[in-house]
CSV table of C-alpha atoms and ligand atoms in Angstrom, one decimal:
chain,number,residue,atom,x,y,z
H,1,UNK,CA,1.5,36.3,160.4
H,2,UNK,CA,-0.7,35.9,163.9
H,3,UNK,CA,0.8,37.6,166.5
H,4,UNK,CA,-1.1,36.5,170.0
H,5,UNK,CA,-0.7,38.8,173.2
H,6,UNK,CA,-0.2,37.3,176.4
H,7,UNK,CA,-3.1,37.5,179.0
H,8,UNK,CA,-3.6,40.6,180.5
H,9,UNK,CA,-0.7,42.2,178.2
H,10,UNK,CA,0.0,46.1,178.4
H,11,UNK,CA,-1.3,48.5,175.8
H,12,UNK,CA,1.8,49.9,174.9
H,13,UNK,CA,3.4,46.6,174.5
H,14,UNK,CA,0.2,46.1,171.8
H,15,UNK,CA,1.2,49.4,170.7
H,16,UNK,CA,4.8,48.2,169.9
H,17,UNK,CA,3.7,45.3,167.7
H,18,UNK,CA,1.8,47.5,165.9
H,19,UNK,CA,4.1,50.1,165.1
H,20,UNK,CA,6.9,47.4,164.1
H,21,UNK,CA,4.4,46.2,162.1
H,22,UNK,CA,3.5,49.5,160.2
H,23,UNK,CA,7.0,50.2,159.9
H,24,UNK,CA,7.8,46.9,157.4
H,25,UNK,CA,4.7,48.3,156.1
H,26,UNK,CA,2.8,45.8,156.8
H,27,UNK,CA,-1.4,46.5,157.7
H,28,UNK,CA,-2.9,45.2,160.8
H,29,UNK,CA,-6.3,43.5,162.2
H,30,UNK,CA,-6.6,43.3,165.8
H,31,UNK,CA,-9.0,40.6,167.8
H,32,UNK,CA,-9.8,42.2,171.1
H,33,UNK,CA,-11.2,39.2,173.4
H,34,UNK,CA,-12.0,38.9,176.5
H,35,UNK,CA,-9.0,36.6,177.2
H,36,UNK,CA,-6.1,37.9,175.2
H,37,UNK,CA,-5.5,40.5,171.9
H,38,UNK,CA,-4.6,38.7,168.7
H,39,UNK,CA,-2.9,41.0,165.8
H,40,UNK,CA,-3.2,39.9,162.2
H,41,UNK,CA,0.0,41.0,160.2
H,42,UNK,CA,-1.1,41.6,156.6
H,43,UNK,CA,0.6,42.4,153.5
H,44,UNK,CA,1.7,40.1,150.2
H,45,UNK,CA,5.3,40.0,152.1
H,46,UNK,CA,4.6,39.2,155.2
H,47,UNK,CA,6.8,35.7,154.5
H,48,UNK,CA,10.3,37.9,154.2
H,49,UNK,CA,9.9,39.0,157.3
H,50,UNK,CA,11.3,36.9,159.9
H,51,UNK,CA,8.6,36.1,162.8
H,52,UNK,CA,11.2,36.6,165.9
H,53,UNK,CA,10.9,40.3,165.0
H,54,UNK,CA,7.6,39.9,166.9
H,55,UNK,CA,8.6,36.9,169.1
H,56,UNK,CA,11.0,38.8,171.0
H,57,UNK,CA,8.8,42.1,172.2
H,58,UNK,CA,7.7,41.9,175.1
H,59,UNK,CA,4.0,40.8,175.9
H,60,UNK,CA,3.7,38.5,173.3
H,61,UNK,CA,2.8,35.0,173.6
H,62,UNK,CA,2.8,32.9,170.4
H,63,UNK,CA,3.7,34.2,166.3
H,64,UNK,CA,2.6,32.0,163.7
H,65,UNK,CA,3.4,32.4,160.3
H,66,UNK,CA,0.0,31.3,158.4
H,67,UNK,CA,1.3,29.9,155.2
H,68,UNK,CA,-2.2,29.5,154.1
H,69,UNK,CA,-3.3,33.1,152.0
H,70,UNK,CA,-6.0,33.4,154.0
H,71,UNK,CA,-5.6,35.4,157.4
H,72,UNK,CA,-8.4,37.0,158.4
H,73,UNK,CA,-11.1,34.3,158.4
H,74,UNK,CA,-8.5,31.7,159.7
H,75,UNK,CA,-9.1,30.0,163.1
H,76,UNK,CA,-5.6,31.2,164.5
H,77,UNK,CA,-6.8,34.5,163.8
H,78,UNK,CA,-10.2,34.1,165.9
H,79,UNK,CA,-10.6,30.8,168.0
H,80,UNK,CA,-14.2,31.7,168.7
H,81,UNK,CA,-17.3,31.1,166.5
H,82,UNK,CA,-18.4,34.3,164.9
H,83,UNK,CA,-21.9,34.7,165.1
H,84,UNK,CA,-23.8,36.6,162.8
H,85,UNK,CA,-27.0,38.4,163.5
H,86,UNK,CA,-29.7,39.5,161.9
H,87,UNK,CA,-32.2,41.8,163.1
H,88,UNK,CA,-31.8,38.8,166.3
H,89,UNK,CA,-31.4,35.7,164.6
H,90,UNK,CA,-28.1,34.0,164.6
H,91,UNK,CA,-26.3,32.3,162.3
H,92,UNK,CA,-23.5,30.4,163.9
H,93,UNK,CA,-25.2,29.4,167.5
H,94,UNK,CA,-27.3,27.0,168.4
H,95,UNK,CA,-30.2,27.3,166.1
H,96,UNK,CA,-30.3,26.0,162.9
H,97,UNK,CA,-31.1,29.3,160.2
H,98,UNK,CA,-33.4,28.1,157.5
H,99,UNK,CA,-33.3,30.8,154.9
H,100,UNK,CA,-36.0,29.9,152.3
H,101,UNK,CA,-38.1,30.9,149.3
H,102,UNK,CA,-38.1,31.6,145.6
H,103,UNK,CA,-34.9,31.4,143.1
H,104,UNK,CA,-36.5,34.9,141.4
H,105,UNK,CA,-38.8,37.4,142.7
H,106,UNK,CA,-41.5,36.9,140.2
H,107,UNK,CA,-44.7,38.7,141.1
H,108,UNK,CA,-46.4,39.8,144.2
H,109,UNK,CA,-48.5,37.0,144.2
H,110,UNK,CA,-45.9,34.7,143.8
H,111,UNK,CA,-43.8,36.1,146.8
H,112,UNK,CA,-45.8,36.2,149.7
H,113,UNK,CA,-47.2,32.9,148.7
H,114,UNK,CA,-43.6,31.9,149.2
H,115,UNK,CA,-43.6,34.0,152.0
H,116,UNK,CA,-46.3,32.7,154.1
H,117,UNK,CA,-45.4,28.9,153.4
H,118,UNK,CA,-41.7,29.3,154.4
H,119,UNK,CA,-42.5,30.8,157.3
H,120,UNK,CA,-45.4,28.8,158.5
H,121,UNK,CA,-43.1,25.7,157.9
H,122,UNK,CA,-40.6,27.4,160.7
H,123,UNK,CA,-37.9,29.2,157.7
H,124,UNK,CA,-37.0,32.2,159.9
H,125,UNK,CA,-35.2,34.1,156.2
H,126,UNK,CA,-36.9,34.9,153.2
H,127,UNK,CA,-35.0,34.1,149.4
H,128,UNK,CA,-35.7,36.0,146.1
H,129,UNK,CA,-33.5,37.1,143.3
H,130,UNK,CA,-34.2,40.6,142.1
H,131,UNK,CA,-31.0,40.4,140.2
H,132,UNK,CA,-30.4,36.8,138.9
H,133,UNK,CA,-26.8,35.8,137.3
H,134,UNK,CA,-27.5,33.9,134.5
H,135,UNK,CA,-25.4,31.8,132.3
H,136,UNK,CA,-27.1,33.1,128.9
H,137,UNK,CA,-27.9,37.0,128.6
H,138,UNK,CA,-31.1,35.8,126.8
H,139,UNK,CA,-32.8,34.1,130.5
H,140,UNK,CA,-35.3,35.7,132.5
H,141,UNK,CA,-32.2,38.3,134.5
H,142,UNK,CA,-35.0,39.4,137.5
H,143,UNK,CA,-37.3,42.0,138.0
H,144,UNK,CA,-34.0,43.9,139.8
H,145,UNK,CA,-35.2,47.3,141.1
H,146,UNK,CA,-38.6,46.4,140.8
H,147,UNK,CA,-38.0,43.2,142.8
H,148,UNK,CA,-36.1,44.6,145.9
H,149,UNK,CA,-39.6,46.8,146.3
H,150,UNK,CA,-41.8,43.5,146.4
H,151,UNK,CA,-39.1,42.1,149.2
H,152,UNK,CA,-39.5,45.4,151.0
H,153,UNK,CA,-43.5,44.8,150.6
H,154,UNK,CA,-43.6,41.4,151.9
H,155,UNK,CA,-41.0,41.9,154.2
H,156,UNK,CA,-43.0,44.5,156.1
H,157,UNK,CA,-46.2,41.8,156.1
H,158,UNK,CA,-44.4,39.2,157.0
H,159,UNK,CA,-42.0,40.4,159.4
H,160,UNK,CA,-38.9,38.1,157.9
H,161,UNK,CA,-35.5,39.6,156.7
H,162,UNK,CA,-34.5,38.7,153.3
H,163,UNK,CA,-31.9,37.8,151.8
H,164,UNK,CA,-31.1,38.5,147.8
H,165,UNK,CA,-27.9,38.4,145.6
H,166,UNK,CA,-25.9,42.1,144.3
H,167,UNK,CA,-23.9,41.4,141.1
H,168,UNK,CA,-22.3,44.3,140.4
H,169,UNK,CA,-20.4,47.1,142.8
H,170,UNK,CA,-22.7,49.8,141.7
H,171,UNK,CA,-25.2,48.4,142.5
H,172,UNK,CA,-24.3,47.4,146.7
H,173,UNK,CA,-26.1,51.1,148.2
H,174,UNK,CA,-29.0,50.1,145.8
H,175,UNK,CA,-29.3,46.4,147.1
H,176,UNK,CA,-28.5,47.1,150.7
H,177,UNK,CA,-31.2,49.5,151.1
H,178,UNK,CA,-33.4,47.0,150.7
H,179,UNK,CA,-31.6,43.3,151.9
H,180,UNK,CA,-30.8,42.3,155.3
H,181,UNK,CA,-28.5,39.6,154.1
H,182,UNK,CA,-26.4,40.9,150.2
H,183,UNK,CA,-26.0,37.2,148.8
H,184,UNK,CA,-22.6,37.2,146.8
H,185,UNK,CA,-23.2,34.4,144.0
H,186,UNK,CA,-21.1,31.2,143.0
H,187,UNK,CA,-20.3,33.2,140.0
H,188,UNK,CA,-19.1,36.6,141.7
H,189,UNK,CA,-16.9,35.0,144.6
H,190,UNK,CA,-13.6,36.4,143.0
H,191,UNK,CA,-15.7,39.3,141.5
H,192,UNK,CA,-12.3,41.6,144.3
H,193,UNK,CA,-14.4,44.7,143.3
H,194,UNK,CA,-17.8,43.5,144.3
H,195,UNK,CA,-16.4,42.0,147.8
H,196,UNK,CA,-14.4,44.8,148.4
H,197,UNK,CA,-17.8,47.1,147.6
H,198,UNK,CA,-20.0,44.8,149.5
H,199,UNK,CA,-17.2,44.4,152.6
H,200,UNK,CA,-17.5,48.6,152.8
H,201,UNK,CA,-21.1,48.2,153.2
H,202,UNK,CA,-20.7,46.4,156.8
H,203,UNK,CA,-24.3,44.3,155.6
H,204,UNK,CA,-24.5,40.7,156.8
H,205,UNK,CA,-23.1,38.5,153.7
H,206,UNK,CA,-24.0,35.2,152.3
H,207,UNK,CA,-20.7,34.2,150.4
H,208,UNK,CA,-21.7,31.6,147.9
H,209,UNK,CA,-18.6,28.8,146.8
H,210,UNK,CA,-17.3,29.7,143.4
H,211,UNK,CA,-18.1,26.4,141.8
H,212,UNK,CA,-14.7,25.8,140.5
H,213,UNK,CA,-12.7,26.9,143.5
H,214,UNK,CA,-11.4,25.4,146.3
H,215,UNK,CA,-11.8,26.2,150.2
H,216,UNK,CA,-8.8,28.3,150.7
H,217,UNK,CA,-9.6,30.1,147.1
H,218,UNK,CA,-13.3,30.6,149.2
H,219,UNK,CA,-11.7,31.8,153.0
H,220,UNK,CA,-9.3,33.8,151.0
H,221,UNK,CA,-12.2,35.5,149.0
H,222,UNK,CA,-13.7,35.9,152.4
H,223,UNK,CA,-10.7,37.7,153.6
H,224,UNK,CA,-11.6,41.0,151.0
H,225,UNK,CA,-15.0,41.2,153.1
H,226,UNK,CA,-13.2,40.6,156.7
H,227,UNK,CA,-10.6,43.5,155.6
H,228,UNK,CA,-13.1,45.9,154.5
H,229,UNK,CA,-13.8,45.4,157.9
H,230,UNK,CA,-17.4,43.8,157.7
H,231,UNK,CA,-17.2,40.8,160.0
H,232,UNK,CA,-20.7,39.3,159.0
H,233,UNK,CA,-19.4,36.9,156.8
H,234,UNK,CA,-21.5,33.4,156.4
H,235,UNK,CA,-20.3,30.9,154.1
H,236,UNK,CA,-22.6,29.4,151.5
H,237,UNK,CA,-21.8,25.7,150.3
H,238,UNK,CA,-23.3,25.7,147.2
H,239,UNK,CA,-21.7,22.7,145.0
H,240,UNK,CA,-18.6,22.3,142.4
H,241,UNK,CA,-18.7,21.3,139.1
H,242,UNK,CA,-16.5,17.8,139.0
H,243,UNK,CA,-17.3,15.0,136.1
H,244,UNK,CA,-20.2,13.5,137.6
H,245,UNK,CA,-22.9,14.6,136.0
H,246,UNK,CA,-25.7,13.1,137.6
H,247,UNK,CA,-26.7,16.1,139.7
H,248,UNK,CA,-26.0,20.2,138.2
H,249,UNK,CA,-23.2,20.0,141.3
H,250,UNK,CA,-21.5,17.9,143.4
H,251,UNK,CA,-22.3,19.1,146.7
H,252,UNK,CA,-19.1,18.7,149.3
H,253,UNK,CA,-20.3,17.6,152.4
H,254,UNK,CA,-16.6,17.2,153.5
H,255,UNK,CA,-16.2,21.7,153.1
H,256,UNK,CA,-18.2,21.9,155.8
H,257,UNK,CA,-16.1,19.9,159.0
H,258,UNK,CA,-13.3,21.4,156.9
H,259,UNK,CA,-14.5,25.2,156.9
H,260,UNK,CA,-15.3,24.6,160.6
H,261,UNK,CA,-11.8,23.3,161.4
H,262,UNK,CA,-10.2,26.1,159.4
H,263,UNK,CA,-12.4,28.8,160.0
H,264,UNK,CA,-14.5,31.3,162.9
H,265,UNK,CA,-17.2,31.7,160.2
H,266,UNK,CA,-20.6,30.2,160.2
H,267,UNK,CA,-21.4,27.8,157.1
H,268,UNK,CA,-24.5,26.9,155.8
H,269,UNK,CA,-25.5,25.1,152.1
H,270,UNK,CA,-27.4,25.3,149.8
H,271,UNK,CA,-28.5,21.7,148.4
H,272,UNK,CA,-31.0,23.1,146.0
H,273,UNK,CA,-28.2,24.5,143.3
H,274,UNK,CA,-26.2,21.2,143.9
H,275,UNK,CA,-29.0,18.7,143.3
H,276,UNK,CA,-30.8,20.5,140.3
H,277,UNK,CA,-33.6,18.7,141.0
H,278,UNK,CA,-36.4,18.7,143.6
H,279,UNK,CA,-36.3,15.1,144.3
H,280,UNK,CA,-32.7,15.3,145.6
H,281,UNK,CA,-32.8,18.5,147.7
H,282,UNK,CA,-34.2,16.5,151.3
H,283,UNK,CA,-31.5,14.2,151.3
H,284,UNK,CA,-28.6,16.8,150.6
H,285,UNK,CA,-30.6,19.2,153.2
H,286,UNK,CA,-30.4,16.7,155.8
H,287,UNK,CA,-26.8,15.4,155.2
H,288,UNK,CA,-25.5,18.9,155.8
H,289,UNK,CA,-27.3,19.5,159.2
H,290,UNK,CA,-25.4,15.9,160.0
H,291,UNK,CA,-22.4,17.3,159.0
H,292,UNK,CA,-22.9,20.4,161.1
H,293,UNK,CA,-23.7,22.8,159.1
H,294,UNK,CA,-25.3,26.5,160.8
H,295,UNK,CA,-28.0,26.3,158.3
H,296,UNK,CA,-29.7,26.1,155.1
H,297,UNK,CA,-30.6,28.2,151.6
H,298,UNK,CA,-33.5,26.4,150.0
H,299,UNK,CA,-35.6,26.9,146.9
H,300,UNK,CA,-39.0,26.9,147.6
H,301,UNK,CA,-41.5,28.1,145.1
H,302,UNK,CA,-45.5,27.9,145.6
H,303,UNK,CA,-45.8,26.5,141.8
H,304,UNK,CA,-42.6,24.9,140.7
H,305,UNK,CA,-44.1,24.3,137.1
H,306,UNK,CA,-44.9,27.8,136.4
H,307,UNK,CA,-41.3,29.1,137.8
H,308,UNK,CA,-39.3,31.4,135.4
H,309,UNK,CA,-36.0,30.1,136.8
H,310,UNK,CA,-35.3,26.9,138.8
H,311,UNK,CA,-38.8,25.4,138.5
H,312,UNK,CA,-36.6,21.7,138.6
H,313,UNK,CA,-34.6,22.1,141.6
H,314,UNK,CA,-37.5,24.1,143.7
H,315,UNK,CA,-39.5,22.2,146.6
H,316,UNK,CA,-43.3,22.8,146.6
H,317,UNK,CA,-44.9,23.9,150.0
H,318,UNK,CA,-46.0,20.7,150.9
H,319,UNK,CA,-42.1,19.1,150.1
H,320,UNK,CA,-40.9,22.1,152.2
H,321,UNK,CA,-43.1,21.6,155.4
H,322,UNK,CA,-42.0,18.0,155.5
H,323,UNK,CA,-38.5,18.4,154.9
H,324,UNK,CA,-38.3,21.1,158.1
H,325,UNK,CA,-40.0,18.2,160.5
H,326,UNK,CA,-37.1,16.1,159.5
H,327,UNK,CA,-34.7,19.0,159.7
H,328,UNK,CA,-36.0,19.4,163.0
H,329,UNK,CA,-35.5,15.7,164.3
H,330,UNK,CA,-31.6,15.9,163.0
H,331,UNK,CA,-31.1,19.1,164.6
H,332,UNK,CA,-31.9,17.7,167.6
H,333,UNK,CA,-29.7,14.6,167.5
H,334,UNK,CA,-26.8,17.0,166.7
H,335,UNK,CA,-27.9,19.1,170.1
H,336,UNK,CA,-29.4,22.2,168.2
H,337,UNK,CA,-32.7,23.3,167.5
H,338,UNK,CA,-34.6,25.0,164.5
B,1,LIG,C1,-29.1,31.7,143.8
B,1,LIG,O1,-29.0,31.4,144.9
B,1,LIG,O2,-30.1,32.2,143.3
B,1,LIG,C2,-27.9,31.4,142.8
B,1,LIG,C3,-27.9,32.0,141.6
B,1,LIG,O3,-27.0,30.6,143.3
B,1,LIG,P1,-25.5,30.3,142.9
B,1,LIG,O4,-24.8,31.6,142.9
B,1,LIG,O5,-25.1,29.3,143.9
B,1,LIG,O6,-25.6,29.7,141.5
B,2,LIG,MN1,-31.7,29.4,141.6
């Protein structure tokens, strides 16, 4: 239930939402804005309670009973954007966020190659996998501890955050000590343990799209960061496994006017694990800055033939500078920048 204070309501009136609220036993999430205070009422039986228990105290405005499981990451819960900022760039404004570079943090060499070719083509993020999910336990799993140290490296030389996936709730203090942005994978969006972990650690959050769930399954998976109290949530579009089978996804342009019409959170995609091949990534790239997405995850590896995961789907340096100049020229027609 969303509970929204009338402008320039009193404190104790706030105060007396909130204490009906605890009383039913119910948990709350307050938006302070500039404008007016919006109280989230949360709890699995928020529905037998009946709303004009709120409507009638005084200073409140509006209750709205969100039917939807998802609260916290709702619109009705926060009309504005959230913006999301790391070390000063922000996901969610104006700016397009290009977050670029290998599937798997191979070697030194192979890192700041991808580095330095990301960033000179204007990617303002660096990728790598230190820990890689795979399907089989018998794949390349990532160079883990040994491959947040290389980020650190090249982060320090090349002056770019990074961004790079935790899979297990042990292991969020390890990861964060070394990520800017914890990267929750396709595979571990309804991993409650890991989101609750990585919602504790208040770290800026890529939330990947389980591939077989829907957008309220994602907002409501969103909601365990949001109530750990870690607000720097962005969504990752990332592809869902229907019955074509042309491509290793089927990327849903639609989830991204939909997220945006649901949801305060930024979104951006990820048209490299949808297309699974490198040949196909431009066009998905460009069709999700149409459809307004905040930004872009990109494979990008300095020799795609010698990668030990993703070689297919990853754009060479050369494929990656041209696709940004046409990234560029979209941006613009949708009135943002890169
Ligand atoms: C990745 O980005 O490296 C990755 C494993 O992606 P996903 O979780 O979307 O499969
Ligand atoms: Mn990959």
């Amino acid at each position: 239930m969303i509970v929204e204070m009338k402008k320039g309501a009193a404190r104790e009136e706030l105060d007396d939402v909130i204490a009906r609220a605890k009383k039913y036993g119910m948990e709350v999430q307050l938006n302070i804005g500039t404008d007016k205070t919006v109280v989230a009422i949360l709890g699995s039986n928020t529905g037998q309670i009946p709303s004009d228990m709120f409507g009638v105290l005084p200073g409140v405005e509006r209750v709205t009973r969100i039917m939807r499981p998802y609260k916290l990451a709702s619109r009705e819960f926060k009309a504005q954007d959230t913006i999301v900022d790391i070390e000063g760039i922000k996901v969610g404004g104006d700016r397009i966020v290009v977050m670029a570079g290998p599937c798997a943090v191979e070697t030194p060499e192979q890192l700041k190659a991808a580095a330095r070719a990301v960033k000179d083509s204007g990617a303002r993020i660096l990728r790598g996998g230190a820990f890689k999910p795979r399907s089989s336990p018998f794949s390349f799993q990532g160079l883990k501890t040994a491959g947040l140290e290389l980020l650190a490296d090249v982060k320090a030389e090349y002056g770019m955050p990074v961004v790079t996936e935790v899979v297990d709730s042990h292991e969020v203090r390890l990861v964060g000590k070394y990520a800017d942005i914890l990267q929750v994978g396709s595979r571990s969006m309804q991993n409650f343990t890991l989101l609750t972990e990585v919602g504790k650690s208040k770290s800026p959050v890529v939330l990947k799209r389980g591939f077989a769930c829907t957008v309220t399954e994602w907002l409501t998976a969103a909601d365990y960061l949001l109530a750990e109290g870690n607000s720097q949530v962005i969504l990752c579009e990332r592809g869902i496994r229907t019955f074509e089978d042309s491509t290793r996804f089927s990327l849903d342009i639609s989830s991204i006017p939909v997220i945006k019409k649901a949801s305060h959170l930024p979104i951006i995609v990820d048209p490299s694990h949808a297309a699974g091949h490198y040949s196909l990534v431009p066009a998905l790239a460009k069709a999700a800055i149409a459809a307004g997405a905040d930004g872009l995850l990109i494979e990008v590896h300095p020799n795609p033939k010698e990668a030990l995961v993703d070689g297919l789907q990853s754009l060479t340096p050369s494929d990656f500078a041209r696709l940004m100049k046409e990234i560029d020229q979209i941006a613009r027609v949708m009135g943002r920048s890169l």
